[in-house]
Amino acid sequence: FKLNLPSHSDERLSESVIAAACARVGQRVLHVDRRSYYAANWASFTFNGLLSWIDDNKVCTYFTLLFITPVNSFKQQDQEECAPLAEDQQILSSDGEPQGEEQLSGSAPTQAKKKKISYTKIVKEGRRFNIDLVSKLMYSRGLLVDLLIKSNVSRYAEFKNVSRILTYRQGKVEQVPCSRADVFGSKELTVVEKRMLMKFLTFCLDYEQHPEEYQDFTERSFWEFLQNNMLTENLQHFVLHSIAMVPRETHTEEGLRSTQHFLRSLGRYGNTPFLFPIYGLGEIPQCFCRMCAVFGGIYCLRHSVQCLVLDKESGRCKAVIDTCGQRISCSHFVVEDGYIREEQRKGVEHKHISRAVLITDGLLLQSESEQQISLVTVPPLEPGAPAVRLVELCSSTMTCMPGTYLVHLTCPSSGSAREDLQPVVSRLFTKPASDGSDERPAVLWAVYFNMRDSTAADRSGYDLPGNVHVCSGPDAALGSDHSIRLAQEVFRQLAPHEEFCPPAPNPEDIVYDGDGGQGEGAGFSEAAQAEEGAAEEAEESKEKEASQESSPVEVGEMPDPPPAPLAEE
């Protein structure tokens, strides 16, 4: 079977974007994945699907003690199940065995205050959950949102604004003032602090125009720069941990750049800089997969590549052999880092990410509305510990059942996921059996695991043919800029003279045999509106977004197998 095409193995975000970009400019694309689901490490699972994923990883023979395997990129480390229970139910331990009656003591007050949610209920309503393996948000003016708008891929998904940004400080959770309205409405800041913060944030918006303000700190830390600007401890904490979101030792220019990125994303779609896709982050790779399929891409799930066939003279990959023994000719081969054998790596080192997913029964910071999407930053609790990022999702994101909240915790690994994240969980949450005096939300279920971060690996670190392109998995950053830059870089090597992800035509712009356009309405599209000059429609859409905080945000027009050996021919 011969088909000249770029072949892609696995369906992470970078690979999905590359496949869509290639198909859009007329390249023939074959995208294969041994899994039965899309998006690989970027996937979203129902609760029952996540339990199956956990079981699959438990029996994987490639696991090592502390970190992920080269094949599946995960090390499932611990799973907890605990829930407020009725009198005829039992509390479950991590292995599902009933615990002693002493654990039921003190649970009555909690049950009186909150609706009882048992583990059985969570399993029964498991299809209401969409649990991401990787936790990220989308900067409103980040590369991913810009690409979604430019390519018209945004029509395949809907988004919601992150409604608030919180931080953990002095033993309690506080809301971070970041917009002008938040700053002047904050009860946590004095009048003097409000003026100081607004002056500093205004400087950060165009800091490049005032190099004299920071030129003495180019080789010093952003923390020292904040102190030199005479910001109070309150303001230093907010800027460093919740706006710039960088470690203390970060260089000043990088800290200013991160602050500027945050501020420029404010106000585009809401009062915070961030968006979250309804039904979970796994929707984004699927959107690009759909675009690829619309323009002729071929997808094969539960299928994988067994080996590559190299040309003797050029040393380039000219074909792949799949697990059925079928030979498929290709001009390029795009593969995820986890598929590469150790002998093809030249000193490539990997970092790791600690992850936890919690199902809880309440918000970290109570508010008038229960439908809140919150980004929470927790500074290092002790010297040497990592800063932890939490994303708290409500049921209106279609990621959890009503009455529960889905909390994602992420940080760079310094040990196992449980060692890194359990101290934060203990500070912010309680157990269901605690007495009613504790106002913290209770953890109903939790899982901890580590993921490999291969984003630091360079192309020169792999001994591979020139037309084999390696993509890294998710990183620990909040945004997805690295994945989009990587996709752009690989695409330039595949099709150097083609435009990267040009806009797909709107359905109403397609003419069939001379007839008028057909298809669905255009909806709200920043790019489409600019082309059509519909300024009034844009203003109406923005006003609607501002007045309906909980309604979906439309961005654009919305509505591991064994490593592959090398064979020589």
Coordinates of C-alpha atoms in Angstrom, one line a residue:
F1 CA 0.0 0.0 0.0
K2 CA 1.7 3.2 -1.1
L3 CA 0.5 6.7 -0.2
N4 CA 2.9 9.7 -0.2
L5 CA 1.9 11.6 2.9
P6 CA 3.2 13.1 6.1
S7 CA 2.6 10.4 8.7
H8 CA 1.8 11.3 12.3
S9 CA 2.1 9.0 15.3
D10 CA -0.1 10.0 18.3
E11 CA -2.5 12.9 18.7
R12 CA -1.2 15.4 21.2
L13 CA -1.9 19.1 20.6
S14 CA 1.3 19.8 18.6
E15 CA 0.7 16.8 16.3
S16 CA -3.0 17.6 15.9
V17 CA -2.1 21.2 14.8
I18 CA 0.5 20.0 12.4
A19 CA -1.9 17.5 10.9
A20 CA -4.6 20.1 10.4
A21 CA -2.1 22.6 9.0
C22 CA -0.8 20.1 6.5
A23 CA -4.2 18.9 5.4
R24 CA -5.4 22.5 5.0
V25 CA -2.7 23.3 2.4
G26 CA -3.4 20.1 0.4
Q27 CA -0.9 17.6 2.0
R28 CA -2.2 14.0 2.5
V29 CA -2.0 13.1 6.2
L30 CA -2.3 9.8 8.0
H31 CA -2.6 10.1 11.7
V32 CA -2.3 6.8 13.7
D33 CA -2.6 6.1 17.4
R34 CA -2.6 2.8 19.3
R35 CA -5.1 4.2 21.8
S36 CA -8.9 4.1 21.4
Y37 CA -9.3 7.8 22.1
Y38 CA -8.1 11.1 20.7
A39 CA -5.6 13.5 22.2
A40 CA -3.2 11.1 24.0
N41 CA -1.8 12.9 27.0
W42 CA -4.1 15.8 26.3
A43 CA -7.2 13.6 26.6
S44 CA -10.3 14.2 28.7
F45 CA -12.0 11.2 30.3
T46 CA -15.4 10.5 31.9
F47 CA -15.0 9.4 35.5
N48 CA -15.4 5.7 34.5
G49 CA -13.0 6.2 31.6
L50 CA -10.4 7.7 34.0
L51 CA -10.8 4.6 36.2
S52 CA -10.1 2.4 33.2
W53 CA -7.1 4.6 32.3
I54 CA -5.8 4.1 35.9
D55 CA -6.3 0.3 35.7
D56 CA -4.4 0.3 32.3
N57 CA -1.5 2.1 33.8
K58 CA -1.4 -0.1 36.9
V59 CA -0.6 -3.1 34.8
C60 CA 1.9 -1.4 32.5
T61 CA 5.3 -3.1 32.7
Y62 CA 7.2 0.0 31.6
F63 CA 6.7 1.9 34.8
T64 CA 9.5 2.8 37.1
L65 CA 9.2 3.8 40.7
L66 CA 8.8 7.5 40.6
F67 CA 8.1 8.7 37.1
I68 CA 6.3 8.1 33.9
T69 CA 7.2 5.5 31.3
P70 CA 8.6 6.3 27.8
V71 CA 5.4 4.7 26.4
N72 CA 2.4 6.0 28.3
S73 CA 4.1 9.0 29.9
F74 CA 2.3 8.5 33.2
K75 CA 3.1 7.0 36.6
Q76 CA -0.2 6.6 38.5
Q77 CA 0.9 6.9 42.1
D78 CA -2.1 7.0 44.4
Q79 CA -5.8 7.0 44.3
E80 CA -8.1 8.0 47.1
E81 CA -11.9 7.6 47.4
C82 CA -13.7 9.2 50.3
A83 CA -17.2 10.7 50.4
P84 CA -19.9 11.8 52.8
L85 CA -22.0 8.7 53.3
A86 CA -25.4 7.7 54.4
E87 CA -25.9 5.4 57.4
D88 CA -26.0 2.3 55.3
Q89 CA -22.8 3.1 53.4
Q90 CA -19.2 2.5 54.1
I91 CA -16.2 4.7 53.6
L92 CA -13.8 3.2 51.0
S93 CA -10.0 3.2 51.2
S94 CA -7.8 3.7 48.2
D95 CA -8.0 0.0 47.3
G96 CA -11.8 -0.1 47.7
E97 CA -11.8 -2.0 51.1
P98 CA -14.3 -0.9 53.8
Q99 CA -12.7 1.0 56.7
G100 CA -13.3 0.8 60.4
E101 CA -16.4 2.3 62.0
E102 CA -14.2 4.9 63.8
Q103 CA -13.8 6.8 60.6
L104 CA -17.5 7.5 60.5
S105 CA -17.4 9.5 63.7
G106 CA -18.0 13.3 63.3
S107 CA -19.5 12.9 59.8
A108 CA -23.1 13.8 60.8
P109 CA -22.6 17.6 61.1
T110 CA -21.1 17.7 57.6
Q111 CA -23.9 15.7 56.2
A112 CA -26.4 18.1 57.7
K113 CA -24.9 21.0 55.9
K114 CA -24.1 19.6 52.5
K115 CA -25.9 17.3 50.2
K116 CA -24.6 13.7 50.5
I117 CA -22.5 12.6 47.5
S118 CA -21.4 9.0 47.7
Y119 CA -18.7 7.3 45.6
T120 CA -21.5 5.2 44.1
K121 CA -23.3 8.4 43.0
I122 CA -20.1 9.7 41.4
V123 CA -19.7 6.4 39.5
K124 CA -23.4 6.4 38.4
E125 CA -23.0 10.0 37.2
G126 CA -19.6 9.3 35.7
R127 CA -20.6 10.5 32.2
R128 CA -21.1 14.0 33.5
F129 CA -17.4 14.3 34.2
N130 CA -14.7 15.3 31.7
I131 CA -11.4 15.0 33.5
D132 CA -8.3 16.3 31.7
L133 CA -4.9 14.5 32.0
V134 CA -3.2 17.9 31.6
S135 CA -4.3 21.1 33.2
K136 CA -4.0 24.4 31.3
L137 CA -5.8 27.6 30.6
M138 CA -5.9 29.7 27.4
Y139 CA -4.5 33.2 27.5
S140 CA -7.0 35.4 25.7
R141 CA -4.2 36.9 23.6
G142 CA -2.1 33.7 23.5
L143 CA -0.9 31.9 20.5
L144 CA -3.5 29.1 20.8
V145 CA -6.5 31.5 20.8
D146 CA -5.0 33.5 18.0
L147 CA -4.6 30.3 16.0
L148 CA -8.1 29.2 16.8
I149 CA -9.5 32.5 15.4
K150 CA -7.2 32.6 12.4
S151 CA -7.9 29.1 11.2
N152 CA -11.6 29.1 12.0
V153 CA -11.1 26.0 14.1
S154 CA -12.8 27.8 17.0
R155 CA -16.2 27.0 15.4
Y156 CA -15.8 23.5 16.7
A157 CA -15.8 24.4 20.4
E158 CA -17.2 26.7 23.1
F159 CA -15.4 28.5 25.9
K160 CA -16.0 30.1 29.3
N161 CA -14.2 32.9 31.0
V162 CA -12.2 32.1 34.1
S163 CA -14.2 34.1 36.6
R164 CA -11.6 34.9 39.3
I165 CA -8.0 34.6 40.2
L166 CA -7.2 33.5 43.8
T167 CA -4.1 33.1 45.9
Y168 CA -3.2 31.4 49.2
R169 CA -1.7 33.8 51.6
Q170 CA -1.3 33.8 55.4
G171 CA -3.4 30.7 55.8
K172 CA -6.4 31.8 53.8
V173 CA -7.6 32.0 50.2
E174 CA -7.9 35.6 48.9
Q175 CA -9.1 37.1 45.6
V176 CA -6.4 38.8 43.5
P177 CA -7.1 42.3 42.1
C178 CA -5.8 42.4 38.6
S179 CA -8.1 44.5 36.5
R180 CA -8.7 48.2 37.2
A181 CA -12.1 47.5 38.6
D182 CA -10.7 44.7 40.9
V183 CA -8.0 47.0 42.2
F184 CA -10.2 49.8 43.2
G185 CA -12.9 47.5 44.5
S186 CA -10.5 45.4 46.6
K187 CA -11.0 45.3 50.4
E188 CA -7.6 43.7 50.9
L189 CA -5.6 46.8 49.7
T190 CA -5.2 50.2 51.2
V191 CA -5.8 53.3 49.1
V192 CA -2.0 53.8 48.9
E193 CA -1.5 50.2 47.8
K194 CA -4.1 50.6 45.1
R195 CA -2.3 53.6 43.6
M196 CA 1.0 51.9 43.8
L197 CA -0.3 48.8 42.1
M198 CA -2.0 50.7 39.3
K199 CA 1.2 52.7 38.7
F200 CA 3.3 49.6 38.5
L201 CA 0.9 47.6 36.3
T202 CA 0.7 50.6 33.9
F203 CA 4.5 50.6 33.7
C204 CA 4.5 46.9 32.9
L205 CA 2.2 47.3 30.0
D206 CA 4.9 49.1 28.0
Y207 CA 8.0 48.4 30.0
E208 CA 10.1 48.2 26.8
Q209 CA 9.6 52.0 26.4
H210 CA 11.2 52.7 29.8
P211 CA 14.5 50.6 29.9
E212 CA 16.0 53.0 32.4
E213 CA 13.5 51.7 35.0
Y214 CA 14.9 48.2 35.0
Q215 CA 18.3 48.2 33.2
D216 CA 20.1 47.9 36.5
F217 CA 18.2 44.7 37.2
T218 CA 18.7 42.8 34.0
E219 CA 20.9 40.3 35.7
R220 CA 19.0 40.3 39.0
S221 CA 15.8 38.7 40.1
F222 CA 12.3 40.0 39.5
W223 CA 11.7 39.7 43.3
E224 CA 14.5 42.2 43.9
F225 CA 13.1 44.5 41.3
L226 CA 9.7 44.4 43.0
Q227 CA 11.3 45.2 46.3
N228 CA 13.3 48.1 44.7
N229 CA 10.0 49.6 43.5
M230 CA 8.9 49.9 47.1
L231 CA 5.9 47.6 46.6
T232 CA 4.4 46.4 49.9
E233 CA 4.5 42.7 50.8
N234 CA 0.8 42.4 49.7
L235 CA 1.6 43.8 46.3
Q236 CA 4.8 41.8 45.9
H237 CA 2.9 38.6 46.6
F238 CA 0.1 39.4 44.1
V239 CA 2.4 40.4 41.3
L240 CA 4.9 37.7 41.7
H241 CA 2.7 34.7 42.3
S242 CA -0.7 35.5 40.8
I243 CA 0.0 38.0 37.9
A244 CA 3.5 37.2 36.6
M245 CA 3.3 33.6 38.1
V246 CA 7.0 33.1 38.2
P247 CA 9.5 31.9 40.8
R248 CA 11.4 34.5 42.9
E249 CA 14.7 33.8 41.1
T250 CA 13.2 34.6 37.7
H251 CA 15.2 37.3 35.9
T252 CA 13.6 40.8 35.8
E253 CA 12.9 41.0 32.1
E254 CA 11.2 37.6 32.1
G255 CA 9.1 38.6 35.0
L256 CA 8.1 41.9 33.3
R257 CA 7.3 40.0 30.1
S258 CA 5.1 37.6 31.9
T259 CA 3.3 40.4 33.7
Q260 CA 2.8 42.2 30.4
H261 CA 1.4 39.0 28.8
F262 CA -1.1 38.7 31.6
L263 CA -2.2 42.4 31.4
R264 CA -2.6 42.4 27.7
S265 CA -4.9 39.4 27.8
L266 CA -7.3 41.2 30.3
G267 CA -10.6 42.4 29.0
R268 CA -10.6 40.7 25.6
Y269 CA -13.4 38.3 26.6
G270 CA -13.9 39.0 30.3
N271 CA -12.5 40.3 33.6
T272 CA -9.6 37.8 33.7
P273 CA -7.1 36.9 31.0
F274 CA -8.1 33.3 30.7
L275 CA -10.5 31.0 28.8
F276 CA -11.4 27.4 29.4
P277 CA -13.0 25.1 26.8
I278 CA -16.3 23.6 27.7
Y279 CA -16.1 19.8 28.1
G280 CA -12.4 20.1 29.0
L281 CA -9.0 20.8 27.4
G282 CA -9.2 17.5 25.4
E283 CA -11.6 19.3 23.1
I284 CA -8.8 21.4 21.6
P285 CA -6.7 18.6 19.9
Q286 CA -10.0 17.1 18.7
C287 CA -11.0 20.4 17.0
F288 CA -7.8 20.3 15.0
C289 CA -8.2 16.6 14.2
R290 CA -11.7 17.5 12.9
M291 CA -10.2 20.2 10.6
C292 CA -7.6 17.7 9.4
A293 CA -10.4 15.2 8.6
V294 CA -12.5 17.8 6.8
F295 CA -9.6 18.5 4.4
G296 CA -8.9 14.8 3.8
G297 CA -6.8 13.6 6.7
I298 CA -7.1 9.9 7.6
Y299 CA -7.3 8.8 11.2
C300 CA -6.6 5.3 12.5
L301 CA -7.2 4.7 16.2
R302 CA -6.1 1.4 17.9
H303 CA -3.3 1.3 15.3
S304 CA 0.4 2.1 15.5
V305 CA 3.7 2.1 13.6
Q306 CA 6.0 -0.9 14.1
C307 CA 9.2 0.4 12.4
L308 CA 10.5 2.9 9.9
V309 CA 12.1 2.1 6.5
L310 CA 15.2 4.1 5.6
D311 CA 16.6 4.9 2.2
K312 CA 20.2 3.5 2.0
E313 CA 21.5 6.5 0.0
S314 CA 19.9 9.5 1.7
G315 CA 19.3 8.0 5.1
R316 CA 15.8 9.5 5.1
C317 CA 12.6 7.8 6.1
K318 CA 10.7 6.7 3.0
A319 CA 8.1 4.5 4.5
V320 CA 6.6 3.0 7.7
I321 CA 5.5 -0.5 8.6
D322 CA 2.4 -0.7 10.7
T323 CA 1.6 -3.4 13.2
C324 CA -0.3 -5.3 10.5
G325 CA 2.8 -5.5 8.4
Q326 CA 1.5 -3.0 5.9
R327 CA 4.0 -0.7 4.3
I328 CA 3.0 3.0 3.9
S329 CA 5.1 5.4 1.9
C330 CA 5.7 8.8 3.5
S331 CA 7.6 11.9 2.8
H332 CA 7.8 13.0 6.5
F333 CA 7.2 11.2 9.8
V334 CA 6.1 13.2 12.9
V335 CA 6.3 11.3 16.2
E336 CA 6.0 12.0 19.9
D337 CA 9.1 11.9 22.1
G338 CA 7.9 8.9 24.1
Y339 CA 8.1 6.6 21.0
I340 CA 11.8 7.1 20.5
R341 CA 14.1 4.3 21.7
E342 CA 16.9 5.1 24.2
E343 CA 19.6 4.3 21.7
Q344 CA 18.3 7.1 19.4
R345 CA 18.6 9.6 22.3
K346 CA 21.9 11.5 22.8
G347 CA 21.9 12.7 26.4
V348 CA 18.3 13.8 26.3
E349 CA 17.1 14.6 29.9
H350 CA 13.5 15.0 30.9
K351 CA 11.8 16.9 33.7
H352 CA 8.6 15.8 35.3
I353 CA 5.3 17.3 36.3
S354 CA 3.3 16.4 39.4
R355 CA -0.4 16.2 38.9
A356 CA -3.4 15.6 41.1
V357 CA -7.1 15.6 40.3
L358 CA -9.7 16.1 43.1
I359 CA -13.5 15.9 43.2
T360 CA -14.7 18.2 45.9
D361 CA -18.0 19.3 47.4
G362 CA -17.5 23.1 47.6
L363 CA -15.7 26.2 46.4
L364 CA -12.3 27.2 47.9
L365 CA -13.6 30.7 48.4
Q366 CA -17.4 31.1 48.8
S367 CA -19.3 33.6 46.6
E368 CA -22.8 34.5 45.7
S369 CA -22.6 32.3 42.6
E370 CA -21.7 28.6 42.8
Q371 CA -20.7 28.6 39.2
Q372 CA -17.1 29.9 39.5
I373 CA -14.1 28.9 37.5
S374 CA -11.0 29.8 39.5
L375 CA -7.3 29.9 39.1
V376 CA -5.6 29.5 42.4
T377 CA -1.8 30.1 43.0
V378 CA -0.2 28.6 46.1
P379 CA 3.4 29.9 46.8
P380 CA 6.0 27.4 48.1
L381 CA 4.9 26.3 51.5
E382 CA 8.5 25.8 52.6
P383 CA 12.0 26.5 51.2
G384 CA 12.7 24.2 48.3
A385 CA 9.1 23.2 47.7
P386 CA 7.5 24.1 44.3
A387 CA 4.8 26.6 43.8
V388 CA 1.5 24.9 43.0
R389 CA -1.2 25.9 40.6
L390 CA -4.9 24.9 41.0
V391 CA -7.7 25.2 38.5
E392 CA -11.1 24.8 40.1
L393 CA -13.9 24.0 37.7
C394 CA -17.7 24.1 38.3
S395 CA -20.4 22.0 36.7
S396 CA -21.2 24.7 34.0
T397 CA -18.0 23.8 32.3
M398 CA -19.5 20.3 31.7
T399 CA -16.5 18.7 33.5
C400 CA -18.2 17.5 36.7
M401 CA -21.7 16.7 38.0
P402 CA -23.9 19.3 39.7
G403 CA -23.0 19.7 43.4
T404 CA -19.3 18.8 42.9
Y405 CA -16.2 20.7 41.7
L406 CA -13.2 19.4 39.8
V407 CA -9.9 20.7 41.0
H408 CA -6.6 20.2 39.1
L409 CA -3.3 20.7 40.8
T410 CA 0.0 21.0 38.9
C411 CA 3.6 21.8 39.7
P412 CA 7.1 20.9 38.5
S413 CA 8.2 17.7 40.2
S414 CA 10.7 17.7 43.0
G415 CA 9.5 14.3 44.2
S416 CA 6.5 12.1 43.7
A417 CA 3.2 13.7 42.9
R418 CA 1.8 12.9 46.4
E419 CA 4.9 14.3 48.1
D420 CA 4.7 17.6 46.1
L421 CA 0.9 18.1 46.3
Q422 CA -0.4 16.5 49.4
P423 CA 0.7 19.4 51.7
V424 CA -1.3 21.8 49.6
V425 CA -4.3 19.5 49.6
S426 CA -4.1 19.2 53.4
R427 CA -4.0 23.1 53.8
L428 CA -6.9 23.8 51.5
F429 CA -9.3 20.9 51.8
T430 CA -10.7 18.6 54.5
K431 CA -12.0 15.1 54.7
P432 CA -15.7 14.3 54.5
A433 CA -15.7 12.8 58.0
S434 CA -14.5 16.1 59.7
D435 CA -16.9 18.0 62.0
G436 CA -19.1 20.8 60.7
S437 CA -16.8 23.5 62.2
D438 CA -14.4 23.2 59.2
E439 CA -15.5 25.5 56.4
R440 CA -13.0 24.1 53.9
P441 CA -14.4 22.0 51.0
A442 CA -14.1 18.2 51.4
V443 CA -12.3 15.9 49.0
L444 CA -14.6 13.2 47.7
W445 CA -12.1 11.5 45.5
A446 CA -8.5 12.1 44.4
V447 CA -5.8 10.7 42.2
Y448 CA -2.1 11.6 42.0
F449 CA 0.3 10.9 39.1
N450 CA 3.5 12.2 37.5
M451 CA 3.9 13.1 33.8
R452 CA 7.1 13.5 31.9
D453 CA 8.0 16.9 30.5
S454 CA 10.2 16.6 27.4
T455 CA 9.9 20.2 26.2
A456 CA 13.5 20.9 27.1
A457 CA 14.8 18.3 24.7
D458 CA 16.4 19.7 21.5
R459 CA 16.2 18.2 18.0
S460 CA 19.9 17.6 18.0
G461 CA 19.5 15.3 21.0
Y462 CA 18.0 12.6 18.8
D463 CA 19.8 10.3 16.3
L464 CA 17.1 10.2 13.7
P465 CA 16.7 10.8 9.9
G466 CA 16.2 14.4 8.8
N467 CA 12.6 13.9 7.9
V468 CA 11.6 12.4 11.2
H469 CA 10.3 15.2 13.4
V470 CA 9.9 14.8 17.2
C471 CA 7.2 16.6 19.2
S472 CA 7.3 16.9 23.0
G473 CA 4.4 16.3 25.4
P474 CA 2.7 18.8 27.7
D475 CA 4.8 21.1 29.8
A476 CA 4.1 22.6 33.3
A477 CA 3.3 26.0 32.0
L478 CA -0.2 27.4 32.3
G479 CA -0.6 28.3 28.6
S480 CA 0.0 26.3 25.5
D481 CA 2.4 28.6 23.6
H482 CA 5.2 26.0 23.5
S483 CA 3.1 23.5 21.7
I484 CA 1.9 26.0 19.1
R485 CA 5.5 27.3 18.5
L486 CA 6.6 23.7 18.1
A487 CA 3.8 23.0 15.6
Q488 CA 4.8 26.1 13.6
E489 CA 8.4 25.1 13.6
V490 CA 7.7 21.6 12.3
F491 CA 5.2 22.8 9.7
R492 CA 7.9 25.2 8.3
Q493 CA 10.1 22.1 7.7
L494 CA 7.2 20.1 6.1
A495 CA 5.9 22.9 3.9
P496 CA 8.2 25.9 3.9
H497 CA 6.4 27.8 1.2
E498 CA 2.8 27.4 2.6
E499 CA 0.8 29.5 5.0
F500 CA 0.4 28.0 8.5
C501 CA -3.2 27.1 9.1
P502 CA -5.0 29.5 6.7
P503 CA -8.6 30.2 7.5
A504 CA -11.1 27.4 6.6
P505 CA -14.0 28.8 4.6
N506 CA -17.2 29.5 6.4
P507 CA -20.1 27.2 5.4
E508 CA -22.1 30.1 4.0
D509 CA -19.2 31.1 1.8
I510 CA -19.1 27.8 0.0
V511 CA -20.9 27.9 -3.4
Y512 CA -22.3 24.6 -4.8
D513 CA -22.7 24.6 -8.6
G514 CA -23.4 28.3 -8.8
D515 CA -26.0 28.2 -6.1
G516 CA -26.0 30.6 -3.2
G517 CA -24.1 29.8 0.0
Q518 CA -25.4 27.3 2.4
G519 CA -24.6 26.4 6.0
E520 CA -24.8 27.7 9.5
G521 CA -24.5 31.3 10.7
A522 CA -21.2 32.9 11.3
G523 CA -21.6 33.6 15.0
F524 CA -19.1 35.7 16.8
S525 CA -15.7 35.7 15.1
E526 CA -13.1 38.4 15.7
A527 CA -11.4 37.5 12.5
A528 CA -14.5 37.1 10.4
Q529 CA -16.0 40.3 11.7
A530 CA -12.9 42.2 10.8
E531 CA -13.0 40.9 7.2
E532 CA -16.7 41.7 6.9
G533 CA -16.6 45.0 8.6
A534 CA -19.4 44.1 11.1
A535 CA -18.3 46.4 13.8
E536 CA -21.8 46.8 15.3
E537 CA -22.2 43.0 15.7
A538 CA -18.8 42.9 17.5
E539 CA -19.9 45.5 20.0
E540 CA -23.2 43.7 20.6
S541 CA -21.3 40.4 21.2
K542 CA -18.9 42.0 23.7
E543 CA -21.8 43.6 25.6
K544 CA -23.6 40.3 25.8
E545 CA -20.4 38.6 27.1
A546 CA -20.1 41.3 29.8
S547 CA -23.7 41.0 30.9
Q548 CA -23.8 37.2 30.9
E549 CA -20.8 36.0 32.9
S550 CA -21.8 32.3 32.9
S551 CA -22.7 32.0 29.2
P552 CA -20.2 30.4 26.8
V553 CA -17.6 32.6 25.2
E554 CA -17.3 32.1 21.4
V555 CA -13.8 32.4 20.2
G556 CA -13.8 32.9 16.5
E557 CA -16.8 31.2 15.0
M558 CA -17.7 28.6 17.6
P559 CA -20.9 27.0 18.4
D560 CA 2.2 4.4 23.7
P561 CA 3.4 1.5 22.0
P562 CA 6.8 -0.1 22.0
P563 CA 9.5 2.2 20.6
A564 CA 9.9 2.1 16.8
P565 CA 13.1 0.4 15.6
L566 CA 14.8 1.6 12.4
A567 CA 15.0 -0.8 9.5
E568 CA 17.3 -0.2 6.5
E569 CA 16.5 -1.1 3.0

